[in-house]
Amino acid sequence: MIVIPGPSSLNLGAKVAEIAGCRRVDLDYKTFPDGESYIRLREAVAGEAVALVHTTFPQQDKRLIELLLLTDALKDMGAKKVTVIAPYMAYARQDMRFRDGETVSIKTLFKLIEGAGADQFITVDVHKESTLSAFSIKAKNLYASEVIGKYIRDLNLKSPYILSPDKGAIMIAKRVAEIVGAEYGNFEKSRDRITGAITVKGERVDASGRDIAIVDDMISTGGTIASAAKMMKDRGASRVMAFCTHPLLVAGARERMKISGVDEVLGTDTVESEISAISVAPLIVKGLS
Ligand code: R5P
């Protein structure tokens, strides 16, 4: 198998190739002055099984176009099998028509990926796993809780409590808590669909003197984590750390979390950011076998 690190996953793709012991094929790429993407494979791929590792953030729309161009080109150049690995799958939160007239964005994108020629699709902690049923090719969701849990376990936190800030990340919190050997629970969050304002409320947790690890699938504006962290600090937590699979960290997110009492924020390399201390490369290699 050949591994191709796409322009948005250069480090992760290289790690996947190294751990899997596979040949890596690099790309030439650039953006034309008018914003269009140019990509060229440096080596032939005819007859090969290819794993393309290319995340779809930042610049979701550009990354998605690159993903489609590459997938189609790989098939066109004779690759035997193309596995598209989008460690972070953009647009996954828009998985239904919440308000009349809205697009069901994730469904459209899955149709395009399959239509471009992907034989298999792999992602990590997609917002809702059931959306993968829109594919007719084999599609797998991998769980970053495995690597996040091990990372937190090795921190030897003081009387740790694993908190999901909303119902959506309960399964992540549960698995992380199993690995760490800690208690877990969840808050409930509601978001105003028009203003985006977040309200978090939840069960009473005795946070006093404890280290709290908040886990979520993604951190975008940091608003969800900030609200949950503030409640935990108000209840006497000695330290609040936040962990996520996908550190999108849009402008102001880190500051927003910091002023709400978050002591440290860490994420995985599904999105390569300055806080991507936890690698999903071993998970992807396992998922490829
Ligand atoms: C939403 O349901 C997700 O699981 C995250 O909690 C959310 O997208 C995080 O967004 P933000 O950082 O903007 O609050």
PDB file of C-alpha atoms and ligand atoms in Angstrom:
ATOM      1  CA  MET A   1       0.000   0.000   0.000  1.00  0.00           C
ATOM      2  CA  ILE A   2       1.049   3.586  -0.717  1.00  0.00           C
ATOM      3  CA  VAL A   3       0.241   6.410   1.705  1.00  0.00           C
ATOM      4  CA  ILE A   4      -0.267   9.928   0.370  1.00  0.00           C
ATOM      5  CA  PRO A   5      -0.211  12.739   2.944  1.00  0.00           C
ATOM      6  CA  GLY A   6      -2.560  15.409   1.572  1.00  0.00           C
ATOM      7  CA  PRO A   7      -1.617  19.104   1.913  1.00  0.00           C
ATOM      8  CA  SER A   8      -3.686  19.480   5.106  1.00  0.00           C
ATOM      9  CA  SER A   9      -2.324  16.343   6.852  1.00  0.00           C
ATOM     10  CA  LEU A  10       1.383  16.383   6.040  1.00  0.00           C
ATOM     11  CA  ASN A  11       2.571  15.326   9.514  1.00  0.00           C
ATOM     12  CA  LEU A  12      -0.204  12.863  10.256  1.00  0.00           C
ATOM     13  CA  GLY A  13       0.075  11.283   6.787  1.00  0.00           C
ATOM     14  CA  ALA A  14       3.842  10.881   7.182  1.00  0.00           C
ATOM     15  CA  LYS A  15       3.333   9.224  10.603  1.00  0.00           C
ATOM     16  CA  VAL A  16       0.737   6.843   9.165  1.00  0.00           C
ATOM     17  CA  ALA A  17       3.170   5.823   6.400  1.00  0.00           C
ATOM     18  CA  GLU A  18       5.960   5.327   8.922  1.00  0.00           C
ATOM     19  CA  ILE A  19       3.940   3.263  11.412  1.00  0.00           C
ATOM     20  CA  ALA A  20       2.351   1.177   8.642  1.00  0.00           C
ATOM     21  CA  GLY A  21       5.772   0.660   7.029  1.00  0.00           C
ATOM     22  CA  CYS A  22       4.400   1.795   3.664  1.00  0.00           C
ATOM     23  CA  ARG A  23       5.876   3.787   0.818  1.00  0.00           C
ATOM     24  CA  ARG A  24       4.940   7.457   0.977  1.00  0.00           C
ATOM     25  CA  VAL A  25       4.185   9.426  -2.149  1.00  0.00           C
ATOM     26  CA  ASP A  26       4.378  13.200  -1.848  1.00  0.00           C
ATOM     27  CA  LEU A  27       2.562  15.854  -3.820  1.00  0.00           C
ATOM     28  CA  ASP A  28       3.344  19.170  -5.435  1.00  0.00           C
ATOM     29  CA  TYR A  29       0.616  21.661  -4.698  1.00  0.00           C
ATOM     30  CA  LYS A  30      -0.050  25.361  -4.801  1.00  0.00           C
ATOM     31  CA  THR A  31      -2.856  27.873  -4.948  1.00  0.00           C
ATOM     32  CA  PHE A  32      -3.188  29.936  -8.106  1.00  0.00           C
ATOM     33  CA  PRO A  33      -3.526  33.727  -7.687  1.00  0.00           C
ATOM     34  CA  ASP A  34      -7.291  33.482  -8.202  1.00  0.00           C
ATOM     35  CA  GLY A  35      -7.644  30.924  -5.393  1.00  0.00           C
ATOM     36  CA  GLU A  36      -7.884  27.696  -7.395  1.00  0.00           C
ATOM     37  CA  SER A  37      -5.967  24.609  -6.243  1.00  0.00           C
ATOM     38  CA  TYR A  38      -3.239  22.858  -8.230  1.00  0.00           C
ATOM     39  CA  ILE A  39      -2.053  19.373  -7.257  1.00  0.00           C
ATOM     40  CA  ARG A  40       0.354  16.916  -8.879  1.00  0.00           C
ATOM     41  CA  LEU A  41       1.434  13.450  -7.756  1.00  0.00           C
ATOM     42  CA  ARG A  42       5.198  13.025  -7.850  1.00  0.00           C
ATOM     43  CA  GLU A  43       5.063   9.287  -8.604  1.00  0.00           C
ATOM     44  CA  ALA A  44       2.908   6.821 -10.520  1.00  0.00           C
ATOM     45  CA  VAL A  45       0.246   4.895  -8.597  1.00  0.00           C
ATOM     46  CA  ALA A  46      -1.096   2.532 -11.276  1.00  0.00           C
ATOM     47  CA  GLY A  47      -2.038  -0.855  -9.849  1.00  0.00           C
ATOM     48  CA  GLU A  48      -1.456   0.226  -6.232  1.00  0.00           C
ATOM     49  CA  ALA A  49      -3.752   0.355  -3.220  1.00  0.00           C
ATOM     50  CA  VAL A  50      -3.576   3.946  -2.011  1.00  0.00           C
ATOM     51  CA  ALA A  51      -4.474   5.542   1.331  1.00  0.00           C
ATOM     52  CA  LEU A  52      -4.986   9.287   0.986  1.00  0.00           C
ATOM     53  CA  VAL A  53      -4.778  11.116   4.340  1.00  0.00           C
ATOM     54  CA  HIS A  54      -6.248  14.575   3.944  1.00  0.00           C
ATOM     55  CA  THR A  55      -8.229  16.363   6.621  1.00  0.00           C
ATOM     56  CA  THR A  56     -10.860  18.954   5.769  1.00  0.00           C
ATOM     57  CA  PHE A  57      -9.878  21.864   8.013  1.00  0.00           C
ATOM     58  CA  PRO A  58      -8.861  24.691   8.066  1.00  0.00           C
ATOM     59  CA  GLN A  59     -10.476  26.122   4.938  1.00  0.00           C
ATOM     60  CA  GLN A  60     -13.075  23.378   4.664  1.00  0.00           C
ATOM     61  CA  ASP A  61     -14.202  24.227   1.135  1.00  0.00           C
ATOM     62  CA  LYS A  62     -10.666  24.306  -0.292  1.00  0.00           C
ATOM     63  CA  ARG A  63      -9.702  21.074   1.491  1.00  0.00           C
ATOM     64  CA  LEU A  64     -12.808  19.314   0.210  1.00  0.00           C
ATOM     65  CA  ILE A  65     -12.079  20.349  -3.366  1.00  0.00           C
ATOM     66  CA  GLU A  66      -8.493  19.068  -2.971  1.00  0.00           C
ATOM     67  CA  LEU A  67      -9.842  15.785  -1.593  1.00  0.00           C
ATOM     68  CA  LEU A  68     -12.163  15.355  -4.576  1.00  0.00           C
ATOM     69  CA  LEU A  69      -9.496  16.319  -7.130  1.00  0.00           C
ATOM     70  CA  LEU A  70      -7.039  13.837  -5.640  1.00  0.00           C
ATOM     71  CA  THR A  71      -9.513  10.978  -5.305  1.00  0.00           C
ATOM     72  CA  ASP A  72     -10.625  11.324  -8.905  1.00  0.00           C
ATOM     73  CA  ALA A  73      -7.039  11.677 -10.168  1.00  0.00           C
ATOM     74  CA  LEU A  74      -5.880   8.589  -8.270  1.00  0.00           C
ATOM     75  CA  LYS A  75      -8.575   6.454  -9.875  1.00  0.00           C
ATOM     76  CA  ASP A  76      -7.935   8.038 -13.237  1.00  0.00           C
ATOM     77  CA  MET A  77      -4.219   7.218 -12.953  1.00  0.00           C
ATOM     78  CA  GLY A  78      -5.037   3.563 -12.344  1.00  0.00           C
ATOM     79  CA  ALA A  79      -4.882   3.116  -8.548  1.00  0.00           C
ATOM     80  CA  LYS A  80      -6.322  -0.301  -7.714  1.00  0.00           C
ATOM     81  CA  LYS A  81      -8.089   0.840  -4.554  1.00  0.00           C
ATOM     82  CA  VAL A  82      -8.428   4.293  -3.029  1.00  0.00           C
ATOM     83  CA  THR A  83      -9.092   4.671   0.681  1.00  0.00           C
ATOM     84  CA  VAL A  84     -10.009   8.241   1.491  1.00  0.00           C
ATOM     85  CA  ILE A  85      -9.077   9.150   5.060  1.00  0.00           C
ATOM     86  CA  ALA A  86     -10.581  12.453   6.204  1.00  0.00           C
ATOM     87  CA  PRO A  87      -9.551  12.446   9.900  1.00  0.00           C
ATOM     88  CA  TYR A  88     -11.815  15.452  10.506  1.00  0.00           C
ATOM     89  CA  MET A  89     -14.904  15.465   8.333  1.00  0.00           C
ATOM     90  CA  ALA A  90     -16.169  18.991   7.845  1.00  0.00           C
ATOM     91  CA  TYR A  91     -19.877  19.845   7.557  1.00  0.00           C
ATOM     92  CA  ALA A  92     -20.799  16.773   9.637  1.00  0.00           C
ATOM     93  CA  ARG A  93     -22.820  18.842  12.111  1.00  0.00           C
ATOM     94  CA  GLN A  94     -25.276  19.789   9.370  1.00  0.00           C
ATOM     95  CA  ASP A  95     -26.626  16.245   9.186  1.00  0.00           C
ATOM     96  CA  MET A  96     -30.312  17.077   8.919  1.00  0.00           C
ATOM     97  CA  ARG A  97     -32.689  19.854   7.961  1.00  0.00           C
ATOM     98  CA  PHE A  98     -32.987  21.553  11.372  1.00  0.00           C
ATOM     99  CA  ARG A  99     -34.981  24.416   9.822  1.00  0.00           C
ATOM    100  CA  ASP A 100     -37.072  24.309   6.654  1.00  0.00           C
ATOM    101  CA  GLY A 101     -35.058  24.972   3.532  1.00  0.00           C
ATOM    102  CA  GLU A 102     -31.629  24.071   4.912  1.00  0.00           C
ATOM    103  CA  THR A 103     -29.105  21.907   3.034  1.00  0.00           C
ATOM    104  CA  VAL A 104     -28.189  18.499   4.451  1.00  0.00           C
ATOM    105  CA  SER A 105     -24.526  19.256   3.841  1.00  0.00           C
ATOM    106  CA  ILE A 106     -22.841  16.072   5.018  1.00  0.00           C
ATOM    107  CA  LYS A 107     -24.996  13.915   2.756  1.00  0.00           C
ATOM    108  CA  THR A 108     -24.038  16.001  -0.276  1.00  0.00           C
ATOM    109  CA  LEU A 109     -20.333  15.689   0.540  1.00  0.00           C
ATOM    110  CA  PHE A 110     -20.457  11.930   1.050  1.00  0.00           C
ATOM    111  CA  LYS A 111     -22.159  11.609  -2.365  1.00  0.00           C
ATOM    112  CA  LEU A 112     -19.350  13.637  -3.952  1.00  0.00           C
ATOM    113  CA  ILE A 113     -16.562  11.609  -2.289  1.00  0.00           C
ATOM    114  CA  GLU A 114     -18.099   8.346  -3.432  1.00  0.00           C
ATOM    115  CA  GLY A 115     -18.804   9.787  -6.883  1.00  0.00           C
ATOM    116  CA  ALA A 116     -15.138  10.846  -7.221  1.00  0.00           C
ATOM    117  CA  GLY A 117     -14.178   7.172  -6.978  1.00  0.00           C
ATOM    118  CA  ALA A 118     -13.364   6.395  -3.318  1.00  0.00           C
ATOM    119  CA  ASP A 119     -13.489   2.648  -2.629  1.00  0.00           C
ATOM    120  CA  GLN A 120     -13.393   3.051   1.134  1.00  0.00           C
ATOM    121  CA  PHE A 121     -13.849   5.984   3.515  1.00  0.00           C
ATOM    122  CA  ILE A 122     -12.336   6.386   6.986  1.00  0.00           C
ATOM    123  CA  THR A 123     -12.853   9.211   9.446  1.00  0.00           C
ATOM    124  CA  VAL A 124     -12.383   9.828  13.172  1.00  0.00           C
ATOM    125  CA  ASP A 125     -15.177  10.766  15.609  1.00  0.00           C
ATOM    126  CA  VAL A 126     -17.523  11.950  12.901  1.00  0.00           C
ATOM    127  CA  HIS A 127     -20.191  14.120  14.480  1.00  0.00           C
ATOM    128  CA  LYS A 128     -22.899  11.441  14.137  1.00  0.00           C
ATOM    129  CA  GLU A 129     -21.808   7.950  13.125  1.00  0.00           C
ATOM    130  CA  SER A 130     -25.189   7.099  11.596  1.00  0.00           C
ATOM    131  CA  THR A 131     -24.541   9.640   8.810  1.00  0.00           C
ATOM    132  CA  LEU A 132     -22.021   7.187   7.311  1.00  0.00           C
ATOM    133  CA  SER A 133     -24.953   5.056   6.136  1.00  0.00           C
ATOM    134  CA  ALA A 134     -25.305   7.573   3.276  1.00  0.00           C
ATOM    135  CA  PHE A 135     -22.310   5.817   1.662  1.00  0.00           C
ATOM    136  CA  SER A 136     -22.706   2.621  -0.311  1.00  0.00           C
ATOM    137  CA  ILE A 137     -18.934   1.981  -0.150  1.00  0.00           C
ATOM    138  CA  LYS A 138     -17.352   0.691   3.086  1.00  0.00           C
ATOM    139  CA  ALA A 139     -17.169   3.572   5.587  1.00  0.00           C
ATOM    140  CA  LYS A 140     -15.533   3.419   9.026  1.00  0.00           C
ATOM    141  CA  ASN A 141     -15.563   5.738  12.010  1.00  0.00           C
ATOM    142  CA  LEU A 142     -12.573   5.432  14.374  1.00  0.00           C
ATOM    143  CA  TYR A 143     -12.720   6.438  18.027  1.00  0.00           C
ATOM    144  CA  ALA A 144     -10.118   8.883  19.318  1.00  0.00           C
ATOM    145  CA  SER A 145     -11.230   8.121  22.899  1.00  0.00           C
ATOM    146  CA  GLU A 146      -8.732   5.222  22.727  1.00  0.00           C
ATOM    147  CA  VAL A 147      -5.719   7.532  22.329  1.00  0.00           C
ATOM    148  CA  ILE A 148      -7.139  10.420  24.395  1.00  0.00           C
ATOM    149  CA  GLY A 149      -7.925   8.025  27.261  1.00  0.00           C
ATOM    150  CA  LYS A 150      -4.385   6.642  27.329  1.00  0.00           C
ATOM    151  CA  TYR A 151      -2.949  10.153  27.267  1.00  0.00           C
ATOM    152  CA  ILE A 152      -5.103  11.272  30.218  1.00  0.00           C
ATOM    153  CA  ARG A 153      -4.358   8.052  32.154  1.00  0.00           C
ATOM    154  CA  ASP A 154      -0.638   8.776  31.894  1.00  0.00           C
ATOM    155  CA  LEU A 155      -1.133  12.261  33.396  1.00  0.00           C
ATOM    156  CA  ASN A 156      -2.035  10.712  36.778  1.00  0.00           C
ATOM    157  CA  LEU A 157      -4.654  13.354  37.546  1.00  0.00           C
ATOM    158  CA  LYS A 158      -5.828  13.986  41.108  1.00  0.00           C
ATOM    159  CA  SER A 159      -9.195  12.324  41.804  1.00  0.00           C
ATOM    160  CA  PRO A 160     -10.130  12.729  38.139  1.00  0.00           C
ATOM    161  CA  TYR A 161     -13.650  13.231  36.835  1.00  0.00           C
ATOM    162  CA  ILE A 162     -14.331  12.930  33.102  1.00  0.00           C
ATOM    163  CA  LEU A 163     -17.042  15.283  31.906  1.00  0.00           C
ATOM    164  CA  SER A 164     -18.903  15.444  28.619  1.00  0.00           C
ATOM    165  CA  PRO A 165     -20.202  19.021  28.175  1.00  0.00           C
ATOM    166  CA  ASP A 166     -23.301  17.766  26.355  1.00  0.00           C
ATOM    167  CA  LYS A 167     -25.144  14.558  25.543  1.00  0.00           C
ATOM    168  CA  GLY A 168     -23.302  14.181  22.220  1.00  0.00           C
ATOM    169  CA  ALA A 169     -19.920  13.326  23.745  1.00  0.00           C
ATOM    170  CA  ILE A 170     -21.145  10.893  26.425  1.00  0.00           C
ATOM    171  CA  MET A 171     -19.676   7.868  24.649  1.00  0.00           C
ATOM    172  CA  ILE A 172     -16.281   9.589  24.435  1.00  0.00           C
ATOM    173  CA  ALA A 173     -16.424  10.418  28.166  1.00  0.00           C
ATOM    174  CA  LYS A 174     -17.495   6.873  29.044  1.00  0.00           C
ATOM    175  CA  ARG A 175     -14.650   5.204  27.113  1.00  0.00           C
ATOM    176  CA  VAL A 176     -12.061   7.702  28.371  1.00  0.00           C
ATOM    177  CA  ALA A 177     -13.283   7.121  31.940  1.00  0.00           C
ATOM    178  CA  GLU A 178     -12.949   3.338  31.501  1.00  0.00           C
ATOM    179  CA  ILE A 179      -9.351   3.701  30.332  1.00  0.00           C
ATOM    180  CA  VAL A 180      -8.453   6.212  33.062  1.00  0.00           C
ATOM    181  CA  GLY A 181     -10.378   4.320  35.759  1.00  0.00           C
ATOM    182  CA  ALA A 182     -12.383   7.400  36.741  1.00  0.00           C
ATOM    183  CA  GLU A 183     -15.970   8.535  37.254  1.00  0.00           C
ATOM    184  CA  TYR A 184     -17.726  10.271  34.386  1.00  0.00           C
ATOM    185  CA  GLY A 185     -20.872  12.234  33.679  1.00  0.00           C
ATOM    186  CA  ASN A 186     -22.393  14.776  31.367  1.00  0.00           C
ATOM    187  CA  PHE A 187     -23.943  18.210  31.246  1.00  0.00           C
ATOM    188  CA  GLU A 188     -26.749  19.191  28.943  1.00  0.00           C
ATOM    189  CA  LYS A 189     -26.261  21.925  26.404  1.00  0.00           C
ATOM    190  CA  SER A 190     -28.640  23.898  24.281  1.00  0.00           C
ATOM    191  CA  ARG A 191     -27.638  26.259  21.526  1.00  0.00           C
ATOM    192  CA  ASP A 192     -29.835  28.966  20.025  1.00  0.00           C
ATOM    193  CA  ARG A 193     -29.995  27.980  16.346  1.00  0.00           C
ATOM    194  CA  ILE A 194     -30.003  31.609  15.234  1.00  0.00           C
ATOM    195  CA  THR A 195     -27.697  33.488  17.632  1.00  0.00           C
ATOM    196  CA  GLY A 196     -25.467  30.498  18.505  1.00  0.00           C
ATOM    197  CA  ALA A 197     -25.682  31.373  22.236  1.00  0.00           C
ATOM    198  CA  ILE A 198     -24.933  28.356  24.448  1.00  0.00           C
ATOM    199  CA  THR A 199     -26.616  27.339  27.719  1.00  0.00           C
ATOM    200  CA  VAL A 200     -25.109  24.480  29.735  1.00  0.00           C
ATOM    201  CA  LYS A 201     -26.729  22.934  32.789  1.00  0.00           C
ATOM    202  CA  GLY A 202     -26.257  19.657  34.537  1.00  0.00           C
ATOM    203  CA  GLU A 203     -26.136  17.220  37.359  1.00  0.00           C
ATOM    204  CA  ARG A 204     -24.393  18.174  40.574  1.00  0.00           C
ATOM    205  CA  VAL A 205     -20.877  16.862  40.520  1.00  0.00           C
ATOM    206  CA  ASP A 206     -18.741  17.142  43.607  1.00  0.00           C
ATOM    207  CA  ALA A 207     -15.839  18.846  41.839  1.00  0.00           C
ATOM    208  CA  SER A 208     -14.224  20.165  44.982  1.00  0.00           C
ATOM    209  CA  GLY A 209     -10.449  19.674  44.955  1.00  0.00           C
ATOM    210  CA  ARG A 210     -10.606  17.417  41.900  1.00  0.00           C
ATOM    211  CA  ASP A 211      -8.980  17.484  38.471  1.00  0.00           C
ATOM    212  CA  ILE A 212     -11.679  17.688  35.825  1.00  0.00           C
ATOM    213  CA  ALA A 213     -11.068  16.502  32.263  1.00  0.00           C
ATOM    214  CA  ILE A 214     -13.724  17.807  29.881  1.00  0.00           C
ATOM    215  CA  VAL A 215     -13.832  15.786  26.666  1.00  0.00           C
ATOM    216  CA  ASP A 216     -15.614  16.669  23.432  1.00  0.00           C
ATOM    217  CA  ASP A 217     -15.476  15.701  19.775  1.00  0.00           C
ATOM    218  CA  MET A 218     -14.478  19.192  18.690  1.00  0.00           C
ATOM    219  CA  ILE A 219     -13.629  22.637  19.953  1.00  0.00           C
ATOM    220  CA  SER A 220     -14.657  25.373  17.573  1.00  0.00           C
ATOM    221  CA  THR A 221     -15.362  28.703  19.296  1.00  0.00           C
ATOM    222  CA  GLY A 222     -14.573  27.171  22.693  1.00  0.00           C
ATOM    223  CA  GLY A 223     -17.978  28.318  23.981  1.00  0.00           C
ATOM    224  CA  THR A 224     -19.133  24.836  25.006  1.00  0.00           C
ATOM    225  CA  ILE A 225     -15.954  24.051  26.928  1.00  0.00           C
ATOM    226  CA  ALA A 226     -15.866  27.544  28.480  1.00  0.00           C
ATOM    227  CA  SER A 227     -19.406  27.213  29.890  1.00  0.00           C
ATOM    228  CA  ALA A 228     -18.756  23.733  31.332  1.00  0.00           C
ATOM    229  CA  ALA A 229     -15.380  24.756  32.760  1.00  0.00           C
ATOM    230  CA  LYS A 230     -16.839  27.789  34.506  1.00  0.00           C
ATOM    231  CA  MET A 231     -19.431  25.610  36.229  1.00  0.00           C
ATOM    232  CA  MET A 232     -16.749  23.184  37.382  1.00  0.00           C
ATOM    233  CA  LYS A 233     -14.491  25.949  38.689  1.00  0.00           C
ATOM    234  CA  ASP A 234     -17.499  27.497  40.496  1.00  0.00           C
ATOM    235  CA  ARG A 235     -17.993  24.119  42.172  1.00  0.00           C
ATOM    236  CA  GLY A 236     -14.418  24.120  43.453  1.00  0.00           C
ATOM    237  CA  ALA A 237     -12.462  22.073  40.902  1.00  0.00           C
ATOM    238  CA  SER A 238      -8.751  22.509  41.457  1.00  0.00           C
ATOM    239  CA  ARG A 239      -7.848  22.045  37.779  1.00  0.00           C
ATOM    240  CA  VAL A 240      -9.913  21.925  34.601  1.00  0.00           C
ATOM    241  CA  MET A 241      -8.358  20.465  31.477  1.00  0.00           C
ATOM    242  CA  ALA A 242     -10.092  20.199  28.109  1.00  0.00           C
ATOM    243  CA  PHE A 243      -9.464  17.491  25.512  1.00  0.00           C
ATOM    244  CA  CYS A 244     -10.945  17.184  22.069  1.00  0.00           C
ATOM    245  CA  THR A 245     -10.558  15.074  18.987  1.00  0.00           C
ATOM    246  CA  HIS A 246     -10.760  17.954  16.512  1.00  0.00           C
ATOM    247  CA  PRO A 247      -9.106  21.230  17.609  1.00  0.00           C
ATOM    248  CA  LEU A 248     -10.658  23.667  15.148  1.00  0.00           C
ATOM    249  CA  LEU A 249      -9.959  26.566  17.520  1.00  0.00           C
ATOM    250  CA  VAL A 250     -11.490  29.420  15.572  1.00  0.00           C
ATOM    251  CA  ALA A 251     -10.330  32.937  16.428  1.00  0.00           C
ATOM    252  CA  GLY A 252     -10.589  33.735  20.128  1.00  0.00           C
ATOM    253  CA  ALA A 253     -11.353  30.164  21.245  1.00  0.00           C
ATOM    254  CA  ARG A 254      -8.253  29.690  23.406  1.00  0.00           C
ATOM    255  CA  GLU A 255      -8.705  33.039  25.138  1.00  0.00           C
ATOM    256  CA  ARG A 256     -12.423  32.361  25.726  1.00  0.00           C
ATOM    257  CA  MET A 257     -11.602  29.059  27.437  1.00  0.00           C
ATOM    258  CA  LYS A 258      -8.728  30.511  29.435  1.00  0.00           C
ATOM    259  CA  ILE A 259     -10.801  33.303  30.968  1.00  0.00           C
ATOM    260  CA  SER A 260     -13.474  30.754  31.913  1.00  0.00           C
ATOM    261  CA  GLY A 261     -10.976  28.794  33.989  1.00  0.00           C
ATOM    262  CA  VAL A 262      -9.605  26.161  31.594  1.00  0.00           C
ATOM    263  CA  ASP A 263      -6.032  25.452  32.680  1.00  0.00           C
ATOM    264  CA  GLU A 264      -4.944  23.452  29.652  1.00  0.00           C
ATOM    265  CA  VAL A 265      -6.405  22.435  26.269  1.00  0.00           C
ATOM    266  CA  LEU A 266      -5.160  19.525  24.187  1.00  0.00           C
ATOM    267  CA  GLY A 267      -6.353  17.834  21.030  1.00  0.00           C
ATOM    268  CA  THR A 268      -5.412  15.244  18.460  1.00  0.00           C
ATOM    269  CA  ASP A 269      -3.800  15.704  15.063  1.00  0.00           C
ATOM    270  CA  THR A 270      -6.979  15.088  13.044  1.00  0.00           C
ATOM    271  CA  VAL A 271      -6.524  18.829  12.643  1.00  0.00           C
ATOM    272  CA  GLU A 272      -2.868  19.859  12.850  1.00  0.00           C
ATOM    273  CA  SER A 273      -2.807  22.697  15.390  1.00  0.00           C
ATOM    274  CA  GLU A 274      -0.489  24.036  18.082  1.00  0.00           C
ATOM    275  CA  ILE A 275      -2.275  21.882  20.693  1.00  0.00           C
ATOM    276  CA  SER A 276      -2.308  18.621  18.691  1.00  0.00           C
ATOM    277  CA  ALA A 277      -0.270  16.629  21.218  1.00  0.00           C
ATOM    278  CA  ILE A 278      -2.128  13.334  20.771  1.00  0.00           C
ATOM    279  CA  SER A 279      -1.717  11.438  17.505  1.00  0.00           C
ATOM    280  CA  VAL A 280      -4.422   9.368  15.863  1.00  0.00           C
ATOM    281  CA  ALA A 281      -1.850   7.799  13.497  1.00  0.00           C
ATOM    282  CA  PRO A 282      -1.793   4.412  15.314  1.00  0.00           C
ATOM    283  CA  LEU A 283      -5.578   4.349  15.234  1.00  0.00           C
ATOM    284  CA  ILE A 284      -5.655   5.005  11.483  1.00  0.00           C
ATOM    285  CA  VAL A 285      -3.056   2.313  10.806  1.00  0.00           C
ATOM    286  CA  LYS A 286      -5.209  -0.170  12.759  1.00  0.00           C
ATOM    287  CA  GLY A 287      -8.284   1.015  10.861  1.00  0.00           C
ATOM    288  CA  LEU A 288      -6.556   0.373   7.541  1.00  0.00           C
ATOM    289  CA  SER A 289      -5.858  -3.272   8.308  1.00  0.00           C
TER     290      SER A 289
HETATM  291  C1  R5P B   1     -21.496  20.012  19.233  1.00  0.00           C
HETATM  292  O1  R5P B   1     -22.476  19.354  19.484  1.00  0.00           O
HETATM  293  C2  R5P B   1     -20.106  19.522  19.344  1.00  0.00           C
HETATM  294  O2  R5P B   1     -20.013  18.276  19.948  1.00  0.00           O
HETATM  295  C3  R5P B   1     -19.242  20.501  20.093  1.00  0.00           C
HETATM  296  O3  R5P B   1     -19.618  20.536  21.458  1.00  0.00           O
HETATM  297  C4  R5P B   1     -19.356  21.874  19.524  1.00  0.00           C
HETATM  298  O4  R5P B   1     -19.355  21.864  18.139  1.00  0.00           O
HETATM  299  C5  R5P B   1     -18.252  22.755  20.036  1.00  0.00           C
HETATM  300  O5  R5P B   1     -18.408  24.026  19.484  1.00  0.00           O
HETATM  301  P1  R5P B   1     -17.922  25.320  20.262  1.00  0.00           P
HETATM  302  O6  R5P B   1     -16.487  25.119  20.609  1.00  0.00           O
HETATM  303  O7  R5P B   1     -18.131  26.414  19.251  1.00  0.00           O
HETATM  304  O8  R5P B   1     -18.809  25.487  21.451  1.00  0.00           O
END
